[in-house]
XYZ file of C-alpha atoms in Angstrom:
589
model
C 0.000 0.000 0.000
C 1.262 3.452 -0.811
C 1.481 6.040 1.924
C -0.784 9.058 1.906
C 0.520 12.614 2.147
C 0.427 12.526 5.951
C 2.578 9.469 6.172
C -0.294 6.982 6.527
C -1.174 4.165 4.232
C -2.825 5.164 0.970
C -6.148 3.649 0.171
C -5.079 3.382 -3.570
C -3.365 0.149 -4.648
C 0.244 0.517 -5.740
C -0.240 -1.523 -8.937
C -2.817 0.918 -10.219
C -0.374 3.748 -9.715
C 2.265 2.007 -11.784
C -0.305 1.377 -14.561
C -1.228 5.035 -14.653
C 2.384 6.031 -14.938
C 2.968 3.555 -17.722
C -0.089 4.805 -19.577
C 1.057 8.388 -19.315
C 4.507 7.388 -20.507
C 3.027 5.546 -23.510
C 0.894 8.535 -24.427
C 3.927 10.820 -24.328
C 5.922 8.429 -26.481
C 3.115 8.238 -29.047
C 2.808 12.006 -29.145
C 6.559 12.328 -29.606
C 6.525 9.879 -32.490
C 3.626 11.812 -34.070
C 5.531 15.101 -33.732
C 8.613 13.579 -35.305
C 6.585 12.240 -38.234
C 4.948 15.643 -38.688
C 8.319 17.348 -38.646
C 9.624 14.857 -41.176
C 6.572 15.475 -43.432
C 7.085 19.229 -43.127
C 10.749 18.818 -43.911
C 9.881 16.716 -46.947
C 7.302 19.294 -48.079
C 9.749 22.143 -47.653
C 12.384 20.170 -49.540
C 9.798 19.476 -52.253
C 8.972 23.165 -52.615
C 12.649 24.120 -52.788
C 13.522 21.484 -55.347
C 10.411 22.270 -57.400
C 11.408 25.957 -57.405
C 14.981 25.198 -58.486
C 13.785 22.622 -61.020
C 11.594 25.285 -62.624
C 14.489 27.706 -62.891
C 17.055 25.102 -63.996
C 15.486 22.377 -66.143
C 16.801 18.939 -65.162
C 17.727 19.748 -61.563
C 14.316 18.690 -60.262
C 14.344 15.472 -62.273
C 17.839 14.717 -61.002
C 16.617 15.072 -57.394
C 13.600 12.887 -58.166
C 15.855 10.023 -59.265
C 15.631 10.516 -63.022
C 19.343 11.023 -63.299
C 19.868 10.355 -67.012
C 17.110 12.729 -68.149
C 18.102 15.330 -65.586
C 21.770 15.293 -66.580
C 20.872 15.553 -70.289
C 18.678 18.602 -69.667
C 21.300 20.291 -67.504
C 23.934 19.664 -70.187
C 21.610 21.161 -72.833
C 20.969 24.188 -70.615
C 24.717 24.663 -70.150
C 25.273 24.601 -73.898
C 22.562 27.226 -74.411
C 24.059 29.522 -71.781
C 27.568 29.148 -73.230
C 26.265 29.892 -76.728
C 24.378 32.973 -75.496
C 27.439 34.314 -73.679
C 29.616 33.670 -76.731
C 27.214 35.576 -78.983
C 27.050 38.568 -76.630
C 30.825 38.672 -76.135
C 32.037 37.868 -79.643
C 29.397 39.419 -81.933
C 29.571 43.244 -82.188
C 26.569 45.061 -80.766
C 25.810 46.721 -84.105
C 25.619 43.338 -85.798
C 23.310 42.043 -83.080
C 21.066 45.061 -83.594
C 21.062 44.361 -87.332
C 19.358 41.030 -86.643
C 16.334 43.165 -85.821
C 16.053 44.039 -89.498
C 16.352 40.516 -90.885
C 12.879 39.029 -91.317
C 14.201 35.474 -91.722
C 16.312 35.630 -88.559
C 13.421 37.251 -86.687
C 11.178 34.342 -87.665
C 13.738 31.810 -86.450
C 14.259 33.746 -83.222
C 10.536 34.060 -82.534
C 9.735 30.414 -83.232
C 12.805 29.250 -81.300
C 11.868 31.301 -78.244
C 8.287 30.002 -78.277
C 9.491 26.388 -78.525
C 12.077 26.894 -75.767
C 9.518 28.514 -73.462
C 7.066 25.647 -74.014
C 9.790 23.045 -73.329
C 10.920 24.903 -70.209
C 7.388 24.995 -68.819
C 6.830 21.311 -69.617
C 10.020 20.269 -67.799
C 9.008 22.378 -64.792
C 5.616 20.659 -64.577
C 7.124 17.164 -64.952
C 9.693 17.949 -62.247
C 6.904 19.141 -59.956
C 4.919 15.940 -60.368
C 8.002 13.759 -59.883
C 8.977 15.510 -56.650
C 5.525 15.890 -55.103
C 5.149 13.670 -51.968
C 2.203 11.274 -51.695
C -0.740 12.096 -49.522
C -0.540 15.891 -49.744
C -3.713 17.775 -49.070
C -5.288 20.035 -51.654
C -3.997 23.301 -50.122
C -0.400 22.074 -50.110
C -0.676 20.759 -53.655
C -2.030 24.126 -54.831
C 0.777 25.929 -52.991
C 3.336 23.707 -54.708
C 1.810 24.374 -58.114
C 1.869 28.124 -57.416
C 5.571 27.980 -56.568
C 6.305 26.211 -59.860
C 4.235 28.695 -61.874
C 5.941 31.700 -60.267
C 9.412 30.245 -60.731
C 8.804 29.225 -64.336
C 7.333 32.650 -65.101
C 10.671 34.254 -64.232
C 12.080 32.505 -67.301
C 9.108 31.900 -69.584
C 7.687 35.436 -69.374
C 10.847 37.172 -70.721
C 11.036 34.566 -73.485
C 7.410 35.246 -74.418
C 7.983 39.012 -74.503
C 11.089 38.575 -76.652
C 9.226 36.270 -79.039
C 6.377 38.775 -79.303
C 8.826 41.588 -80.055
C 10.493 39.463 -82.738
C 7.191 38.801 -84.503
C 6.156 42.468 -84.121
C 9.446 43.663 -85.600
C 9.077 41.265 -88.510
C 5.579 42.567 -89.190
C 6.785 46.170 -88.870
C 9.486 45.690 -91.511
C 7.023 44.023 -93.855
C 4.549 46.883 -93.456
C 6.910 49.836 -94.028
C 9.454 48.349 -96.465
C 9.317 49.207 -100.156
C 6.394 47.660 -101.999
C 7.581 45.346 -104.773
C 4.460 46.282 -106.767
C 5.559 49.945 -106.845
C 9.175 49.924 -108.081
C 11.193 53.078 -107.556
C 13.107 54.794 -110.364
C 15.517 56.479 -107.942
C 16.783 53.791 -105.553
C 20.302 52.413 -106.202
C 20.342 49.294 -108.364
C 24.011 48.378 -107.827
C 23.888 47.531 -104.127
C 25.784 44.373 -103.170
C 23.624 42.820 -100.451
C 26.635 41.033 -98.907
C 28.582 44.295 -98.549
C 26.178 47.113 -99.459
C 28.515 49.999 -98.580
C 31.647 48.630 -100.278
C 31.498 51.188 -103.102
C 29.276 53.729 -101.383
C 31.125 56.179 -99.122
C 27.934 58.098 -98.258
C 24.281 57.110 -97.945
C 21.798 59.941 -98.514
C 18.330 59.799 -96.965
C 15.542 62.252 -97.669
C 13.437 62.777 -94.543
C 9.973 64.149 -95.292
C 7.540 65.454 -92.708
C 3.971 65.139 -93.992
C 0.988 67.089 -92.749
C -1.426 64.182 -93.168
C -3.321 63.799 -89.925
C -3.086 67.463 -88.976
C -6.543 68.460 -90.177
C -5.753 67.453 -93.760
C -7.220 64.384 -95.395
C -4.741 62.554 -97.633
C -7.365 61.342 -100.099
C -9.018 64.748 -100.561
C -6.114 67.157 -100.092
C -3.076 65.069 -100.838
C 0.150 65.073 -98.843
C 1.960 68.293 -98.054
C 5.640 67.444 -97.610
C 6.174 70.449 -95.409
C 9.478 69.432 -93.790
C 12.378 68.314 -96.017
C 15.743 67.339 -94.542
C 18.515 65.310 -96.143
C 20.620 63.123 -93.847
C 23.934 62.270 -95.492
C 25.663 59.469 -93.555
C 29.325 58.515 -93.835
C 29.098 54.724 -94.194
C 32.481 54.223 -92.506
C 32.209 56.439 -89.420
C 28.497 57.161 -89.102
C 29.193 60.931 -89.136
C 26.070 62.628 -90.426
C 25.327 65.936 -92.125
C 21.760 67.280 -92.004
C 20.759 69.612 -94.841
C 17.512 71.513 -94.271
C 15.719 72.976 -97.264
C 13.070 75.689 -97.016
C 9.671 74.521 -98.179
C 9.270 77.657 -100.329
C 12.401 76.892 -102.380
C 11.546 77.331 -106.049
C 12.790 76.521 -109.571
C 14.638 73.323 -108.568
C 16.350 71.865 -111.660
C 15.684 68.178 -112.295
C 18.553 65.808 -113.219
C 19.043 65.293 -116.954
C 18.295 61.579 -116.725
C 14.966 62.282 -115.016
C 11.793 62.306 -117.146
C 10.834 65.509 -115.302
C 13.755 67.335 -116.892
C 11.836 67.485 -120.171
C 8.646 68.624 -118.478
C 10.413 71.300 -116.420
C 13.400 72.325 -118.572
C 13.788 75.571 -116.619
C 13.261 74.109 -113.184
C 10.179 73.410 -111.100
C 7.750 76.291 -111.492
C 4.014 76.702 -111.899
C 3.724 76.505 -115.686
C 0.298 78.101 -115.720
C 1.596 81.348 -114.197
C 5.385 81.262 -114.410
C 5.458 82.752 -110.932
C 8.216 81.303 -108.687
C 6.482 82.708 -105.607
C 3.280 80.846 -106.366
C 2.537 77.993 -103.949
C 2.543 75.557 -106.873
C 6.140 76.529 -107.665
C 7.477 75.640 -104.219
C 9.357 72.572 -103.069
C 6.711 71.254 -100.714
C 4.163 70.969 -103.542
C 6.289 68.604 -105.679
C 5.193 65.470 -103.834
C 1.521 66.197 -104.367
C 1.474 68.007 -107.718
C 3.806 66.245 -110.143
C 2.166 62.779 -110.261
C -1.262 64.413 -110.540
C -0.206 66.761 -113.338
C 1.685 64.163 -115.398
C 0.137 60.733 -114.803
C 1.401 59.453 -118.167
C 4.989 59.671 -116.891
C 4.174 57.125 -114.178
C 6.387 58.966 -111.720
C 5.712 58.308 -108.044
C 5.424 61.163 -105.569
C 8.552 60.070 -103.722
C 10.636 59.806 -106.903
C 9.514 63.270 -108.024
C 10.465 64.740 -104.652
C 13.837 62.942 -104.611
C 14.666 64.236 -108.091
C 13.811 67.776 -106.992
C 16.184 67.455 -104.023
C 18.905 65.939 -106.197
C 18.680 68.915 -108.530
C 18.631 71.389 -105.652
C 21.632 69.949 -103.768
C 23.634 68.306 -106.556
C 23.821 64.911 -104.810
C 22.098 61.577 -105.363
C 19.293 60.736 -102.962
C 19.318 57.008 -102.299
C 16.215 56.489 -100.191
C 13.462 58.477 -98.578
C 11.457 58.132 -95.404
C 8.218 60.033 -94.877
C 7.014 60.641 -91.345
C 3.389 61.505 -90.687
C 3.694 64.432 -88.284
C 0.588 63.343 -86.402
C 2.259 59.988 -85.676
C 5.449 61.852 -84.780
C 3.859 62.822 -81.456
C 3.244 59.154 -80.665
C 6.889 58.342 -81.432
C 8.194 60.994 -79.039
C 5.753 59.853 -76.353
C 6.892 56.247 -76.827
C 10.478 57.399 -76.163
C 9.312 59.050 -72.959
C 9.709 62.554 -74.389
C 12.801 64.436 -75.542
C 15.033 66.982 -73.832
C 15.976 70.175 -75.685
C 17.980 73.220 -74.611
C 15.628 75.956 -75.835
C 17.515 79.129 -76.788
C 14.503 81.456 -76.753
C 10.828 81.229 -75.711
C 8.753 79.471 -78.396
C 5.039 80.371 -78.624
C 2.457 77.563 -78.811
C -1.346 77.365 -78.552
C -1.695 80.737 -80.246
C -4.459 80.095 -82.803
C -3.829 82.040 -86.009
C -0.280 83.434 -86.473
C -1.493 87.019 -86.844
C -0.288 90.265 -85.310
C -1.743 89.323 -81.931
C -0.627 85.703 -81.719
C 2.133 86.443 -79.216
C -0.346 87.978 -76.791
C -2.547 84.852 -76.951
C 0.211 82.254 -76.847
C 1.626 80.164 -74.087
C 5.352 79.527 -74.315
C 7.930 76.793 -74.141
C 10.372 78.720 -72.003
C 14.074 79.232 -72.550
C 16.419 76.689 -70.997
C 16.531 72.907 -70.804
C 13.011 71.577 -71.328
C 11.635 68.032 -71.420
C 8.904 67.910 -74.077
C 6.217 65.315 -74.627
C 5.020 64.384 -78.117
C 2.487 67.180 -78.494
C 4.883 69.818 -77.169
C 7.721 68.573 -79.382
C 5.479 68.794 -82.444
C 4.339 72.335 -81.604
C 7.920 73.352 -80.795
C 9.137 72.183 -84.198
C 6.170 73.686 -86.082
C 5.594 77.060 -84.377
C 5.717 80.087 -86.692
C 4.248 82.836 -84.525
C 6.925 85.527 -84.264
C 9.282 83.280 -86.230
C 9.952 82.044 -89.752
C 10.474 78.972 -91.872
C 14.213 79.205 -91.262
C 13.999 79.246 -87.464
C 11.538 76.402 -87.683
C 14.017 74.421 -89.830
C 16.628 74.867 -87.105
C 14.239 73.690 -84.401
C 13.338 70.636 -86.480
C 17.017 69.677 -86.691
C 17.245 70.031 -82.916
C 14.265 67.700 -82.519
C 15.901 65.080 -84.774
C 19.116 65.244 -82.757
C 17.145 64.961 -79.491
C 15.337 61.864 -80.781
C 18.690 60.282 -81.711
C 19.956 60.998 -78.193
C 16.866 59.427 -76.598
C 16.944 56.290 -78.756
C 19.261 54.320 -76.463
C 19.081 50.494 -76.584
C 17.555 50.075 -73.108
C 14.704 52.442 -73.887
C 14.145 50.896 -77.310
C 13.778 47.453 -75.712
C 11.524 48.464 -72.820
C 9.260 50.661 -74.955
C 9.444 48.488 -78.032
C 5.751 47.708 -78.553
C 4.776 51.391 -78.263
C 7.565 52.420 -80.621
C 6.654 49.744 -83.156
C 2.985 50.730 -83.090
C 3.827 54.418 -83.554
C 6.321 53.693 -86.349
C 3.968 51.388 -88.242
C 1.324 54.098 -88.418
C 3.586 57.001 -89.327
C 6.357 55.859 -91.697
C 6.596 55.218 -95.447
C 9.853 54.417 -97.197
C 11.339 52.963 -100.373
C 14.045 51.008 -98.524
C 13.840 47.347 -99.616
C 13.296 44.833 -96.820
C 16.616 43.053 -97.373
C 18.549 46.289 -96.762
C 17.105 46.902 -93.304
C 19.842 44.899 -91.486
C 22.830 46.887 -92.866
C 20.940 50.181 -92.534
C 20.072 49.435 -88.896
C 23.718 48.553 -88.284
C 24.772 51.835 -89.910
C 22.306 53.959 -87.953
C 23.598 52.461 -84.691
C 26.876 54.257 -85.453
C 25.135 57.629 -85.611
C 24.588 57.958 -81.852
C 28.273 58.266 -81.086
C 29.181 60.088 -84.295
C 29.383 63.765 -85.221
C 26.350 65.686 -86.450
C 26.798 68.672 -88.765
C 24.103 70.949 -90.175
C 23.573 73.022 -93.297
C 20.616 75.378 -93.291
C 19.643 76.907 -96.615
C 18.196 80.046 -95.102
C 18.399 83.828 -95.337
C 21.963 83.931 -94.016
C 22.949 81.319 -96.591
C 21.423 83.386 -99.409
C 22.988 86.580 -98.014
C 26.419 84.959 -98.140
C 26.118 82.969 -101.368
C 23.589 85.007 -103.322
C 20.084 84.324 -104.520
C 16.902 83.853 -102.534
C 14.312 81.133 -102.017
C 12.330 82.198 -105.091
C 15.436 82.483 -107.261
C 18.291 80.448 -105.727
C 21.846 80.218 -106.970
C 21.948 76.439 -107.311
C 25.607 76.414 -108.337
C 26.457 77.970 -104.960
C 24.253 75.459 -103.153
C 25.891 72.560 -104.996
C 29.369 73.856 -104.173
C 28.576 74.344 -100.464
C 27.058 70.887 -100.112
C 29.913 69.242 -102.013
C 32.507 71.023 -99.893
C 30.788 70.000 -96.660
C 30.445 66.386 -97.769
C 33.939 66.328 -99.297
C 32.536 65.405 -102.690
C 33.291 66.934 -106.092
C 30.721 69.555 -107.003
C 28.354 68.963 -109.871
C 28.327 65.163 -109.848
C 24.566 65.097 -110.202
C 23.646 66.623 -113.554
C 20.758 69.073 -113.597
C 18.586 70.756 -116.136
C 20.004 72.732 -119.023
C 19.335 76.101 -117.485
C 18.833 77.548 -114.030
C 18.179 81.029 -115.385
C 14.735 82.177 -114.269
C 14.649 84.595 -117.205
C 14.120 81.573 -119.447
C 11.184 80.273 -117.441
C 8.013 79.923 -119.562
C 5.183 82.125 -118.482
C 2.415 79.831 -119.595
C 1.492 76.454 -120.957
C 2.134 77.493 -124.534
C 5.844 77.626 -123.819
C 6.183 81.326 -124.729
C 8.734 83.268 -122.745
C 7.525 85.897 -120.357
C 8.896 89.386 -120.257
C 11.040 88.755 -117.213
C 12.831 92.061 -116.817
C 10.143 93.915 -114.918
C 8.848 90.815 -113.212
C 12.280 89.770 -112.006
C 13.095 93.262 -110.763
C 9.813 93.366 -108.911
C 10.327 89.933 -107.467
C 13.873 90.744 -106.392
C 12.932 94.033 -104.800
C 10.046 92.527 -102.886
C 11.978 89.466 -101.748
C 14.397 90.586 -99.059
C 15.722 88.619 -96.119
C 12.131 88.454 -94.860
C 10.386 85.431 -96.338
C 7.023 87.169 -96.580
C 7.155 87.146 -100.366
C 8.436 83.638 -100.726
C 7.033 81.589 -97.920
C 3.330 80.979 -98.226
C 1.858 83.096 -100.978
C -1.914 83.245 -100.836
C -2.400 79.880 -99.225
C 0.180 77.455 -97.949
C -0.476 74.315 -99.866
C 1.090 72.717 -102.837
C -1.797 72.297 -105.273
C -5.165 73.738 -106.117
C -8.531 72.104 -106.242
C -10.888 72.474 -109.133
C -12.713 75.346 -107.484
C -9.540 77.388 -107.202
C -9.081 76.892 -103.485
C -6.018 75.276 -102.038
C -6.104 71.953 -100.219
C -6.287 72.906 -96.583
C -8.525 75.932 -97.352
C -12.179 76.394 -96.598
C -14.669 77.133 -99.395
C -13.927 80.826 -99.189
C -10.247 80.206 -99.747
C -9.267 81.004 -96.189
C -6.492 78.898 -94.714
C -7.610 76.476 -92.048
C -5.682 75.804 -88.834
C -2.287 74.210 -88.956
C -0.729 71.829 -86.482
C -0.094 74.566 -83.942
C -3.712 75.481 -83.918
C -3.419 78.341 -86.398
C -3.176 78.848 -90.116
C -0.142 78.638 -92.338
C -0.433 82.224 -93.389
C 2.571 84.073 -94.719
C 5.336 84.677 -92.310
C 5.450 88.274 -93.405
C 2.263 89.033 -91.483
C 2.489 91.004 -88.267
C 3.567 88.752 -85.464
C 5.361 86.436 -87.850
C 8.655 88.219 -88.379
C 11.795 86.192 -88.634
C 14.163 85.839 -85.755
C 16.943 88.388 -85.863
C 19.859 86.142 -86.700
C 19.319 82.566 -87.809
C 22.473 80.513 -87.950
C 24.369 80.271 -91.176
C 24.949 77.023 -92.986
C 28.434 76.575 -91.637
C 27.559 77.408 -88.036
C 24.846 74.762 -87.703
C 21.470 75.080 -86.044
C 20.422 76.659 -82.781
C 17.597 75.323 -80.640
């Protein structure tokens, strides 16, 4: 008998006490075993999650841990080969050549399909590894948690592959949509290009950049295209150094090259043959694109070829390719780049309505100093004419081009690619053949680190070299361009005569009495471009009712892209800036 607490005999039998102790000890042992099993299950589950995560990131590692050694080792070996190949490409292949792959439709197809297949294989291996590693008897919540871990881990690899594949297919579609149409052959593109080494015998590549007003309140089908901005980019194919030549839109009497069919139609240069007036809107450079094909359909000359021939005659150089940018889509391009930064040299008025004598009082301004402009502001900055002139606007447009080049860094191009591709697809036309996109992309990559030089054919240019926009000295222009580009002057042959006194006054081919007219034109056309810029209306062709495209029925000019009209810059409030830069000095922002 056990003793009670006071030292007496306990009434409880001693054997029962031992049984109770044994029972309690057995219960504790059972609970301990249960805890150990639970810890082991948790350890196994944690190990499963870790291996499933690693197996999703590194195909084959999960299978190796699950006992499928041969398959796992083969996948890891394949992954190692892929990584070594990728590193070798990045290290050994020049960056420019890698960028050129973005212009090769065949390579883009292979890249896109390869990335899709690799992403699908990667995801399949991750799922198989997950199932092979998953312990038996897991509850639904733990199974779902394991699947979520695999999906998240695989997404770290599969998602970038999917984005890259999408970009590859988008780029391929973009090239197909903007490249030269085989059904519309050009008469002006080079036909001696060696596709294996396209720049072997071509020291310079000359692009004509056209800014079109389609989308800025002008319907292309009804009013045609007004090629209002015309800039030639001449690129040194060895160094990437680039010279930008800006031409005023009111330049007149451009001679056409002798081998051009337009040389016979315009033997005395481009001029309105119904009036013989060089200051008429239909005699100005920006009207060539719209007018010539409409006036002479039998010649089967495209708008772009006509414009390129006019520039060739004006500058004395061959124009290889052109690229037209819809100025409405231009805003989207700048926005896709995240805006551009420009050091503004003087306040530029915007939102002023009509550029009349009171436009400055109504305007808001892009202030002087370093400014970050979005797409709309960049467009208005490059187009503003209130209190300014065509020549100042040409300089600002060159600044915008340079700012876009500065912003187009590889990281930004990759991260904003879909937006850039969408904007480009809707705003660009060109006659560059698709198979030349790779070498041209490789060449343009050199431009970012190269030198940029500018020639502005403006009032200062005419003051130094003679002539004016309505009656230029094309020999002087040819010589200046040739000297800047280090090319012999006069390589591109032009029409038989640049003498405006020989210009026909009418369709019958009779010569006008030019003495009085020329004196009057010369006297009225001073350094101010009021007589030469936008006579009457500011468009390049007339409709049947005598109004200009872009006019209302009364013949009044409708608003331009800045919210006003393209009235003559000689109106009050539209005077030129005091001292635009000369050709040799380059442009000022």
